[in-house]
Amino acid sequence: MTRNHRTGILGLVLPFRRDFVERLIDAKDQPSAGPADARVTIVEYADLECPTCAYFQKFLDSEFFPHYGKKVRVVFKEFPLTFHTWSTTAAVGNECAYQIDPSKFLNYRTLIFTNQEIINATNVREQLLHLGEQAGLNPFTLSSCLDTKRRWAASKPAARKPRPSV
């Protein structure tokens, strides 16, 4: 909770083995904002279709980065939920953006979150390409990467669906 009691963080602290946690939160060569040598690193797992994640991104952009951006590093990890219809494709697009031009990744991510309401399962590819152009990404490179990675992801065995929490 912040001192002014306007913002708090809600989450779980899980007692994992050290080696497991280090692999889980590996921050090397990952999309991030803030200095690589920051004393504090936050690793965020987010689903690009999640409204709460979009709200958190808005907080990061408007309040957190302007105040702590030079002191804290935030590492972004994709965590698409299987019950969201377009989040996996968006996660692939986000990873493509980072590979194409890491300097444009954060803006692209923010654009996806900002435009959640107009993205759906049938127009996700079109919207990701449109938002990529707005972020300054080459549309042909993004399109090619999206198609290649989607084929690769489709060939992998299906992951177990998460159980709803009670």
Short mmCIF file of N, CA and C in Angstrom, two decimals:
data_model
loop_
_atom_site.label_atom_id
_atom_site.label_comp_id
_atom_site.label_asym_id
_atom_site.label_seq_id
_atom_site.Cartn_x
_atom_site.Cartn_y
_atom_site.Cartn_z
N MET A 1 0.85 -1.17 0.00
CA MET A 1 0.00 0.00 0.00
C MET A 1 0.90 1.23 0.00
N THR A 2 0.56 2.18 -0.85
CA THR A 2 1.32 3.41 -0.86
C THR A 2 0.98 4.24 0.36
N ARG A 3 1.81 5.22 0.66
CA ARG A 3 1.59 6.04 1.85
C ARG A 3 0.27 6.79 1.82
N ASN A 4 -0.15 7.20 0.62
CA ASN A 4 -1.42 7.94 0.53
C ASN A 4 -2.63 7.01 0.46
N HIS A 5 -2.39 5.71 0.54
CA HIS A 5 -3.45 4.69 0.55
C HIS A 5 -4.31 4.70 -0.71
N ARG A 6 -3.75 5.18 -1.83
CA ARG A 6 -4.49 5.19 -3.09
C ARG A 6 -4.18 3.98 -3.95
N THR A 7 -3.02 3.35 -3.74
CA THR A 7 -2.61 2.24 -4.59
C THR A 7 -2.00 1.14 -3.74
N GLY A 8 -2.37 -0.09 -4.06
CA GLY A 8 -1.81 -1.24 -3.36
C GLY A 8 -1.55 -2.37 -4.33
N ILE A 9 -0.82 -3.34 -3.89
CA ILE A 9 -0.53 -4.52 -4.71
C ILE A 9 -1.10 -5.73 -3.98
N LEU A 10 -1.86 -6.52 -4.72
CA LEU A 10 -2.46 -7.73 -4.16
C LEU A 10 -1.86 -8.91 -4.89
N GLY A 11 -1.36 -9.88 -4.16
CA GLY A 11 -0.76 -11.04 -4.80
C GLY A 11 -0.51 -12.14 -3.78
N LEU A 12 0.07 -13.21 -4.24
CA LEU A 12 0.40 -14.33 -3.38
C LEU A 12 1.91 -14.47 -3.27
N VAL A 13 2.37 -14.80 -2.11
CA VAL A 13 3.78 -15.13 -1.92
C VAL A 13 3.82 -16.63 -1.70
N LEU A 14 4.55 -17.32 -2.58
CA LEU A 14 4.59 -18.77 -2.53
C LEU A 14 5.99 -19.25 -2.14
N PRO A 15 6.08 -20.21 -1.23
CA PRO A 15 7.39 -20.69 -0.76
C PRO A 15 7.99 -21.75 -1.68
N PHE A 16 8.50 -21.35 -2.85
CA PHE A 16 9.12 -22.28 -3.76
C PHE A 16 10.60 -22.49 -3.42
N ARG A 17 11.16 -23.57 -3.98
CA ARG A 17 12.60 -23.78 -3.86
C ARG A 17 13.32 -22.67 -4.60
N ARG A 18 14.50 -22.30 -4.14
CA ARG A 18 15.25 -21.19 -4.72
C ARG A 18 15.53 -21.41 -6.22
N ASP A 19 15.95 -22.60 -6.62
CA ASP A 19 16.28 -22.85 -8.02
C ASP A 19 15.04 -22.69 -8.92
N PHE A 20 13.89 -23.13 -8.42
CA PHE A 20 12.64 -23.00 -9.17
C PHE A 20 12.27 -21.53 -9.34
N VAL A 21 12.35 -20.78 -8.27
CA VAL A 21 12.01 -19.36 -8.30
C VAL A 21 12.95 -18.60 -9.23
N GLU A 22 14.23 -18.93 -9.20
CA GLU A 22 15.18 -18.25 -10.07
C GLU A 22 14.86 -18.51 -11.55
N ARG A 23 14.45 -19.72 -11.88
CA ARG A 23 14.05 -20.00 -13.27
C ARG A 23 12.74 -19.29 -13.61
N LEU A 24 11.81 -19.27 -12.67
CA LEU A 24 10.50 -18.66 -12.88
C LEU A 24 10.61 -17.17 -13.16
N ILE A 25 11.49 -16.51 -12.45
CA ILE A 25 11.61 -15.06 -12.58
C ILE A 25 12.87 -14.64 -13.33
N ASP A 26 13.39 -15.52 -14.16
CA ASP A 26 14.57 -15.19 -14.96
C ASP A 26 14.31 -13.89 -15.71
N ALA A 27 15.17 -12.92 -15.52
CA ALA A 27 14.98 -11.60 -16.13
C ALA A 27 16.00 -11.31 -17.22
N LYS A 28 16.83 -12.28 -17.56
CA LYS A 28 17.85 -12.05 -18.60
C LYS A 28 17.20 -12.06 -19.98
N ASP A 29 17.59 -11.11 -20.80
CA ASP A 29 17.11 -11.02 -22.19
C ASP A 29 15.59 -11.03 -22.28
N GLN A 30 14.94 -10.34 -21.36
CA GLN A 30 13.48 -10.26 -21.35
C GLN A 30 13.07 -8.81 -21.58
N PRO A 31 11.87 -8.59 -22.13
CA PRO A 31 11.38 -7.22 -22.28
C PRO A 31 11.30 -6.55 -20.91
N SER A 32 11.79 -5.32 -20.83
CA SER A 32 11.78 -4.63 -19.55
C SER A 32 11.80 -3.13 -19.73
N ALA A 33 11.54 -2.44 -18.65
CA ALA A 33 11.65 -0.98 -18.59
C ALA A 33 12.43 -0.64 -17.34
N GLY A 34 13.25 0.37 -17.41
CA GLY A 34 14.08 0.75 -16.27
C GLY A 34 15.50 0.25 -16.47
N PRO A 35 16.41 0.74 -15.63
CA PRO A 35 17.82 0.39 -15.79
C PRO A 35 18.10 -1.09 -15.48
N ALA A 36 18.96 -1.71 -16.28
CA ALA A 36 19.31 -3.12 -16.09
C ALA A 36 20.00 -3.35 -14.75
N ASP A 37 20.66 -2.34 -14.22
CA ASP A 37 21.38 -2.49 -12.95
C ASP A 37 20.61 -1.94 -11.75
N ALA A 38 19.30 -1.80 -11.90
CA ALA A 38 18.47 -1.27 -10.80
C ALA A 38 18.59 -2.18 -9.58
N ARG A 39 18.51 -1.59 -8.40
CA ARG A 39 18.59 -2.36 -7.15
C ARG A 39 17.33 -3.20 -6.93
N VAL A 40 16.22 -2.77 -7.54
CA VAL A 40 14.96 -3.49 -7.40
C VAL A 40 14.47 -3.88 -8.80
N THR A 41 14.09 -5.15 -8.93
CA THR A 41 13.49 -5.64 -10.17
C THR A 41 12.15 -6.25 -9.84
N ILE A 42 11.14 -5.83 -10.58
CA ILE A 42 9.79 -6.39 -10.46
C ILE A 42 9.54 -7.22 -11.71
N VAL A 43 9.07 -8.45 -11.54
CA VAL A 43 8.72 -9.30 -12.67
C VAL A 43 7.20 -9.39 -12.70
N GLU A 44 6.62 -8.91 -13.80
CA GLU A 44 5.16 -8.92 -13.94
C GLU A 44 4.75 -9.97 -14.96
N TYR A 45 3.83 -10.83 -14.57
CA TYR A 45 3.22 -11.80 -15.47
C TYR A 45 1.83 -11.25 -15.79
N ALA A 46 1.55 -11.05 -17.09
CA ALA A 46 0.28 -10.44 -17.46
C ALA A 46 -0.33 -11.11 -18.68
N ASP A 47 -1.65 -11.01 -18.74
CA ASP A 47 -2.44 -11.47 -19.87
C ASP A 47 -2.95 -10.20 -20.57
N LEU A 48 -2.65 -10.06 -21.85
CA LEU A 48 -2.99 -8.84 -22.58
C LEU A 48 -4.50 -8.64 -22.76
N GLU A 49 -5.29 -9.65 -22.48
CA GLU A 49 -6.75 -9.53 -22.57
C GLU A 49 -7.39 -9.24 -21.21
N CYS A 50 -6.61 -9.25 -20.16
CA CYS A 50 -7.09 -9.08 -18.79
C CYS A 50 -7.33 -7.60 -18.47
N PRO A 51 -8.56 -7.23 -18.10
CA PRO A 51 -8.84 -5.83 -17.78
C PRO A 51 -8.05 -5.31 -16.58
N THR A 52 -7.83 -6.15 -15.59
CA THR A 52 -7.06 -5.72 -14.42
C THR A 52 -5.60 -5.48 -14.81
N CYS A 53 -5.07 -6.32 -15.68
CA CYS A 53 -3.70 -6.13 -16.17
C CYS A 53 -3.60 -4.82 -16.95
N ALA A 54 -4.63 -4.48 -17.72
CA ALA A 54 -4.65 -3.22 -18.47
C ALA A 54 -4.65 -2.04 -17.51
N TYR A 55 -5.41 -2.16 -16.44
CA TYR A 55 -5.45 -1.10 -15.42
C TYR A 55 -4.07 -0.94 -14.79
N PHE A 56 -3.41 -2.06 -14.51
CA PHE A 56 -2.08 -2.00 -13.91
C PHE A 56 -1.08 -1.36 -14.88
N GLN A 57 -1.19 -1.67 -16.18
CA GLN A 57 -0.31 -1.06 -17.17
C GLN A 57 -0.51 0.46 -17.21
N LYS A 58 -1.77 0.88 -17.10
CA LYS A 58 -2.06 2.31 -17.08
C LYS A 58 -1.40 2.97 -15.86
N PHE A 59 -1.46 2.29 -14.71
CA PHE A 59 -0.79 2.79 -13.50
C PHE A 59 0.72 2.87 -13.72
N LEU A 60 1.31 1.81 -14.32
CA LEU A 60 2.75 1.83 -14.58
C LEU A 60 3.12 3.03 -15.44
N ASP A 61 2.38 3.23 -16.54
CA ASP A 61 2.69 4.30 -17.48
C ASP A 61 2.48 5.70 -16.90
N SER A 62 1.40 5.87 -16.15
CA SER A 62 1.05 7.22 -15.69
C SER A 62 1.66 7.61 -14.35
N GLU A 63 1.87 6.64 -13.47
CA GLU A 63 2.36 6.99 -12.12
C GLU A 63 3.69 6.34 -11.75
N PHE A 64 3.82 5.05 -12.02
CA PHE A 64 5.00 4.33 -11.55
C PHE A 64 6.27 4.73 -12.31
N PHE A 65 6.26 4.61 -13.64
CA PHE A 65 7.46 4.92 -14.42
C PHE A 65 7.90 6.37 -14.26
N PRO A 66 6.98 7.35 -14.27
CA PRO A 66 7.45 8.73 -14.08
C PRO A 66 8.13 8.94 -12.71
N HIS A 67 7.71 8.21 -11.71
CA HIS A 67 8.26 8.40 -10.38
C HIS A 67 9.46 7.49 -10.08
N TYR A 68 9.38 6.23 -10.49
CA TYR A 68 10.41 5.25 -10.15
C TYR A 68 11.20 4.72 -11.35
N GLY A 69 10.89 5.19 -12.54
CA GLY A 69 11.47 4.65 -13.76
C GLY A 69 12.98 4.58 -13.82
N LYS A 70 13.66 5.47 -13.12
CA LYS A 70 15.13 5.48 -13.12
C LYS A 70 15.71 4.64 -11.98
N LYS A 71 14.84 4.13 -11.10
CA LYS A 71 15.31 3.41 -9.91
C LYS A 71 14.95 1.93 -9.91
N VAL A 72 13.88 1.57 -10.64
CA VAL A 72 13.34 0.21 -10.60
C VAL A 72 13.25 -0.34 -12.01
N ARG A 73 13.57 -1.60 -12.16
CA ARG A 73 13.40 -2.28 -13.44
C ARG A 73 12.15 -3.15 -13.37
N VAL A 74 11.32 -3.09 -14.39
CA VAL A 74 10.14 -3.95 -14.48
C VAL A 74 10.34 -4.87 -15.68
N VAL A 75 10.28 -6.18 -15.43
CA VAL A 75 10.42 -7.19 -16.47
C VAL A 75 9.04 -7.71 -16.79
N PHE A 76 8.73 -7.79 -18.09
CA PHE A 76 7.40 -8.19 -18.53
C PHE A 76 7.42 -9.62 -19.05
N LYS A 77 6.55 -10.46 -18.49
CA LYS A 77 6.41 -11.85 -18.93
C LYS A 77 4.98 -12.06 -19.40
N GLU A 78 4.86 -12.81 -20.48
CA GLU A 78 3.53 -13.11 -21.02
C GLU A 78 2.91 -14.27 -20.23
N PHE A 79 1.64 -14.13 -19.89
CA PHE A 79 0.92 -15.18 -19.17
C PHE A 79 -0.51 -15.25 -19.71
N PRO A 80 -0.65 -15.65 -21.00
CA PRO A 80 -2.01 -15.69 -21.57
C PRO A 80 -2.84 -16.80 -20.92
N LEU A 81 -4.04 -16.46 -20.55
CA LEU A 81 -4.94 -17.44 -19.93
C LEU A 81 -5.73 -18.15 -21.02
N THR A 82 -5.86 -19.45 -20.90
CA THR A 82 -6.48 -20.25 -21.95
C THR A 82 -7.96 -19.91 -22.18
N PHE A 83 -8.63 -19.36 -21.19
CA PHE A 83 -10.05 -19.05 -21.37
C PHE A 83 -10.26 -17.67 -22.02
N HIS A 84 -9.18 -16.94 -22.27
CA HIS A 84 -9.30 -15.70 -23.03
C HIS A 84 -9.12 -16.02 -24.51
N THR A 85 -9.98 -15.48 -25.35
CA THR A 85 -10.04 -15.91 -26.75
C THR A 85 -8.90 -15.39 -27.62
N TRP A 86 -8.30 -14.26 -27.30
CA TRP A 86 -7.26 -13.71 -28.17
C TRP A 86 -5.94 -13.42 -27.45
N SER A 87 -5.84 -13.74 -26.19
CA SER A 87 -4.64 -13.36 -25.43
C SER A 87 -3.38 -14.09 -25.89
N THR A 88 -3.48 -15.34 -26.32
CA THR A 88 -2.29 -16.06 -26.77
C THR A 88 -1.74 -15.43 -28.04
N THR A 89 -2.61 -15.09 -28.98
CA THR A 89 -2.16 -14.43 -30.20
C THR A 89 -1.53 -13.08 -29.88
N ALA A 90 -2.12 -12.34 -28.96
CA ALA A 90 -1.56 -11.05 -28.56
C ALA A 90 -0.20 -11.24 -27.89
N ALA A 91 -0.06 -12.28 -27.09
CA ALA A 91 1.23 -12.56 -26.44
C ALA A 91 2.31 -12.84 -27.50
N VAL A 92 1.93 -13.58 -28.52
CA VAL A 92 2.86 -13.86 -29.63
C VAL A 92 3.23 -12.55 -30.31
N GLY A 93 2.25 -11.70 -30.58
CA GLY A 93 2.53 -10.40 -31.20
C GLY A 93 3.44 -9.54 -30.34
N ASN A 94 3.23 -9.59 -29.04
CA ASN A 94 4.06 -8.83 -28.11
C ASN A 94 5.50 -9.34 -28.13
N GLU A 95 5.66 -10.65 -28.15
CA GLU A 95 7.01 -11.22 -28.23
C GLU A 95 7.66 -10.84 -29.56
N CYS A 96 6.89 -10.86 -30.62
CA CYS A 96 7.42 -10.45 -31.93
C CYS A 96 7.89 -8.99 -31.88
N ALA A 97 7.09 -8.13 -31.28
CA ALA A 97 7.47 -6.71 -31.19
C ALA A 97 8.81 -6.57 -30.48
N TYR A 98 9.01 -7.31 -29.40
CA TYR A 98 10.27 -7.23 -28.67
C TYR A 98 11.43 -7.71 -29.53
N GLN A 99 11.23 -8.79 -30.28
CA GLN A 99 12.29 -9.31 -31.15
C GLN A 99 12.59 -8.35 -32.30
N ILE A 100 11.57 -7.72 -32.83
CA ILE A 100 11.74 -6.82 -33.97
C ILE A 100 12.45 -5.54 -33.54
N ASP A 101 11.98 -4.92 -32.47
CA ASP A 101 12.56 -3.67 -32.00
C ASP A 101 12.25 -3.48 -30.51
N PRO A 102 13.18 -3.88 -29.63
CA PRO A 102 12.92 -3.77 -28.19
C PRO A 102 12.53 -2.37 -27.72
N SER A 103 12.98 -1.34 -28.43
CA SER A 103 12.66 0.02 -28.00
C SER A 103 11.18 0.37 -28.24
N LYS A 104 10.49 -0.40 -29.06
CA LYS A 104 9.08 -0.13 -29.35
C LYS A 104 8.13 -1.08 -28.60
N PHE A 105 8.70 -2.03 -27.90
CA PHE A 105 7.91 -3.05 -27.20
C PHE A 105 6.91 -2.44 -26.20
N LEU A 106 7.39 -1.58 -25.32
CA LEU A 106 6.53 -1.07 -24.25
C LEU A 106 5.36 -0.26 -24.81
N ASN A 107 5.62 0.56 -25.82
CA ASN A 107 4.55 1.33 -26.44
C ASN A 107 3.52 0.39 -27.09
N TYR A 108 4.00 -0.66 -27.76
CA TYR A 108 3.10 -1.62 -28.39
C TYR A 108 2.23 -2.32 -27.35
N ARG A 109 2.85 -2.75 -26.27
CA ARG A 109 2.14 -3.41 -25.17
C ARG A 109 1.04 -2.49 -24.62
N THR A 110 1.41 -1.24 -24.40
CA THR A 110 0.44 -0.26 -23.88
C THR A 110 -0.72 -0.08 -24.85
N LEU A 111 -0.42 -0.02 -26.15
CA LEU A 111 -1.48 0.13 -27.16
C LEU A 111 -2.43 -1.07 -27.14
N ILE A 112 -1.89 -2.27 -26.97
CA ILE A 112 -2.76 -3.45 -26.91
C ILE A 112 -3.69 -3.35 -25.70
N PHE A 113 -3.12 -3.03 -24.54
CA PHE A 113 -3.95 -2.89 -23.34
C PHE A 113 -5.00 -1.79 -23.51
N THR A 114 -4.61 -0.67 -24.07
CA THR A 114 -5.51 0.47 -24.25
C THR A 114 -6.67 0.15 -25.19
N ASN A 115 -6.42 -0.74 -26.13
CA ASN A 115 -7.42 -1.06 -27.15
C ASN A 115 -8.10 -2.41 -26.94
N GLN A 116 -8.05 -2.94 -25.74
CA GLN A 116 -8.67 -4.24 -25.46
C GLN A 116 -10.12 -4.32 -25.92
N GLU A 117 -10.85 -3.26 -25.75
CA GLU A 117 -12.29 -3.28 -26.03
C GLU A 117 -12.62 -3.48 -27.51
N ILE A 118 -11.69 -3.14 -28.40
CA ILE A 118 -11.98 -3.30 -29.83
C ILE A 118 -11.34 -4.55 -30.42
N ILE A 119 -10.56 -5.26 -29.62
CA ILE A 119 -9.92 -6.50 -30.10
C ILE A 119 -10.81 -7.68 -29.74
N ASN A 120 -10.95 -8.61 -30.68
CA ASN A 120 -11.68 -9.85 -30.41
C ASN A 120 -11.02 -10.99 -31.15
N ALA A 121 -11.55 -12.19 -30.99
CA ALA A 121 -10.93 -13.38 -31.58
C ALA A 121 -10.90 -13.34 -33.10
N THR A 122 -11.84 -12.65 -33.72
CA THR A 122 -11.87 -12.63 -35.18
C THR A 122 -11.01 -11.52 -35.80
N ASN A 123 -10.74 -10.45 -35.05
CA ASN A 123 -9.97 -9.35 -35.63
C ASN A 123 -8.60 -9.15 -34.98
N VAL A 124 -8.18 -10.08 -34.11
CA VAL A 124 -6.96 -9.88 -33.34
C VAL A 124 -5.74 -9.65 -34.22
N ARG A 125 -5.56 -10.44 -35.27
CA ARG A 125 -4.39 -10.29 -36.12
C ARG A 125 -4.38 -8.91 -36.79
N GLU A 126 -5.52 -8.54 -37.34
CA GLU A 126 -5.64 -7.23 -37.99
C GLU A 126 -5.35 -6.10 -37.01
N GLN A 127 -5.91 -6.20 -35.80
CA GLN A 127 -5.69 -5.15 -34.79
C GLN A 127 -4.24 -5.11 -34.34
N LEU A 128 -3.61 -6.28 -34.15
CA LEU A 128 -2.21 -6.31 -33.73
C LEU A 128 -1.31 -5.65 -34.79
N LEU A 129 -1.61 -5.90 -36.05
CA LEU A 129 -0.82 -5.28 -37.13
C LEU A 129 -1.05 -3.76 -37.15
N HIS A 130 -2.30 -3.36 -36.99
CA HIS A 130 -2.63 -1.92 -36.97
C HIS A 130 -1.93 -1.23 -35.79
N LEU A 131 -2.01 -1.83 -34.62
CA LEU A 131 -1.36 -1.24 -33.44
C LEU A 131 0.16 -1.26 -33.59
N GLY A 132 0.66 -2.29 -34.26
CA GLY A 132 2.10 -2.35 -34.51
C GLY A 132 2.56 -1.18 -35.37
N GLU A 133 1.77 -0.84 -36.38
CA GLU A 133 2.11 0.32 -37.22
C GLU A 133 2.10 1.59 -36.38
N GLN A 134 1.10 1.73 -35.49
CA GLN A 134 1.04 2.90 -34.61
C GLN A 134 2.27 2.98 -33.72
N ALA A 135 2.78 1.82 -33.31
CA ALA A 135 3.96 1.79 -32.44
C ALA A 135 5.26 1.95 -33.22
N GLY A 136 5.17 1.98 -34.55
CA GLY A 136 6.36 2.16 -35.36
C GLY A 136 7.03 0.87 -35.80
N LEU A 137 6.32 -0.25 -35.69
CA LEU A 137 6.87 -1.53 -36.12
C LEU A 137 6.60 -1.74 -37.60
N ASN A 138 7.51 -2.41 -38.28
CA ASN A 138 7.33 -2.73 -39.68
C ASN A 138 6.20 -3.74 -39.81
N PRO A 139 5.12 -3.42 -40.53
CA PRO A 139 3.96 -4.32 -40.59
C PRO A 139 4.27 -5.66 -41.27
N PHE A 140 5.16 -5.66 -42.25
CA PHE A 140 5.49 -6.91 -42.94
C PHE A 140 6.30 -7.84 -42.03
N THR A 141 7.22 -7.26 -41.29
CA THR A 141 8.03 -8.05 -40.36
C THR A 141 7.16 -8.60 -39.24
N LEU A 142 6.27 -7.76 -38.70
CA LEU A 142 5.37 -8.19 -37.64
C LEU A 142 4.44 -9.28 -38.14
N SER A 143 3.89 -9.11 -39.33
CA SER A 143 2.99 -10.10 -39.91
C SER A 143 3.69 -11.45 -40.07
N SER A 144 4.88 -11.43 -40.61
CA SER A 144 5.65 -12.67 -40.81
C SER A 144 5.95 -13.35 -39.48
N CYS A 145 6.37 -12.57 -38.51
CA CYS A 145 6.67 -13.13 -37.19
C CYS A 145 5.42 -13.73 -36.55
N LEU A 146 4.31 -13.02 -36.61
CA LEU A 146 3.05 -13.52 -36.06
C LEU A 146 2.67 -14.86 -36.68
N ASP A 147 2.75 -14.95 -37.99
CA ASP A 147 2.36 -16.18 -38.68
C ASP A 147 3.30 -17.34 -38.34
N THR A 148 4.59 -17.08 -38.30
CA THR A 148 5.57 -18.12 -37.99
C THR A 148 5.39 -18.62 -36.56
N LYS A 149 5.28 -17.71 -35.61
CA LYS A 149 5.17 -18.11 -34.20
C LYS A 149 3.82 -18.76 -33.90
N ARG A 150 2.76 -18.35 -34.56
CA ARG A 150 1.45 -18.97 -34.33
C ARG A 150 1.46 -20.41 -34.81
N ARG A 151 2.11 -20.67 -35.95
CA ARG A 151 2.22 -22.06 -36.44
C ARG A 151 3.02 -22.90 -35.45
N TRP A 152 4.10 -22.32 -34.92
CA TRP A 152 4.94 -23.03 -33.96
C TRP A 152 4.15 -23.33 -32.68
N ALA A 153 3.42 -22.32 -32.17
CA ALA A 153 2.63 -22.50 -30.95
C ALA A 153 1.53 -23.54 -31.16
N ALA A 154 0.91 -23.55 -32.33
CA ALA A 154 -0.16 -24.51 -32.61
C ALA A 154 0.36 -25.94 -32.68
N SER A 155 1.64 -26.12 -32.99
CA SER A 155 2.20 -27.47 -33.09
C SER A 155 2.62 -28.03 -31.74
N LYS A 156 2.66 -27.18 -30.71
CA LYS A 156 3.03 -27.65 -29.37
C LYS A 156 1.84 -28.35 -28.72
N PRO A 157 2.11 -29.31 -27.81
CA PRO A 157 1.00 -29.95 -27.10
C PRO A 157 0.21 -28.93 -26.29
N ALA A 158 -1.08 -29.11 -26.22
CA ALA A 158 -1.94 -28.18 -25.47
C ALA A 158 -1.60 -28.21 -23.99
N ALA A 159 -1.57 -27.02 -23.40
CA ALA A 159 -1.31 -26.92 -21.96
C ALA A 159 -2.61 -27.20 -21.20
N ARG A 160 -2.46 -27.62 -19.97
CA ARG A 160 -3.64 -27.84 -19.14
C ARG A 160 -4.31 -26.51 -18.86
N LYS A 161 -5.62 -26.51 -18.85
CA LYS A 161 -6.34 -25.28 -18.53
C LYS A 161 -6.27 -25.05 -17.03
N PRO A 162 -6.07 -23.77 -16.62
CA PRO A 162 -6.02 -23.49 -15.20
C PRO A 162 -7.39 -23.68 -14.57
N ARG A 163 -7.40 -24.13 -13.34
CA ARG A 163 -8.66 -24.29 -12.63
C ARG A 163 -9.07 -22.95 -12.05
N PRO A 164 -10.35 -22.63 -12.14
CA PRO A 164 -10.79 -21.36 -11.55
C PRO A 164 -10.56 -21.38 -10.05
N SER A 165 -10.11 -20.22 -9.53
CA SER A 165 -9.90 -20.15 -8.07
C SER A 165 -11.25 -19.89 -7.40
N VAL A 166 -11.36 -20.36 -6.20
CA VAL A 166 -12.61 -20.22 -5.47
C VAL A 166 -12.47 -19.15 -4.41
#
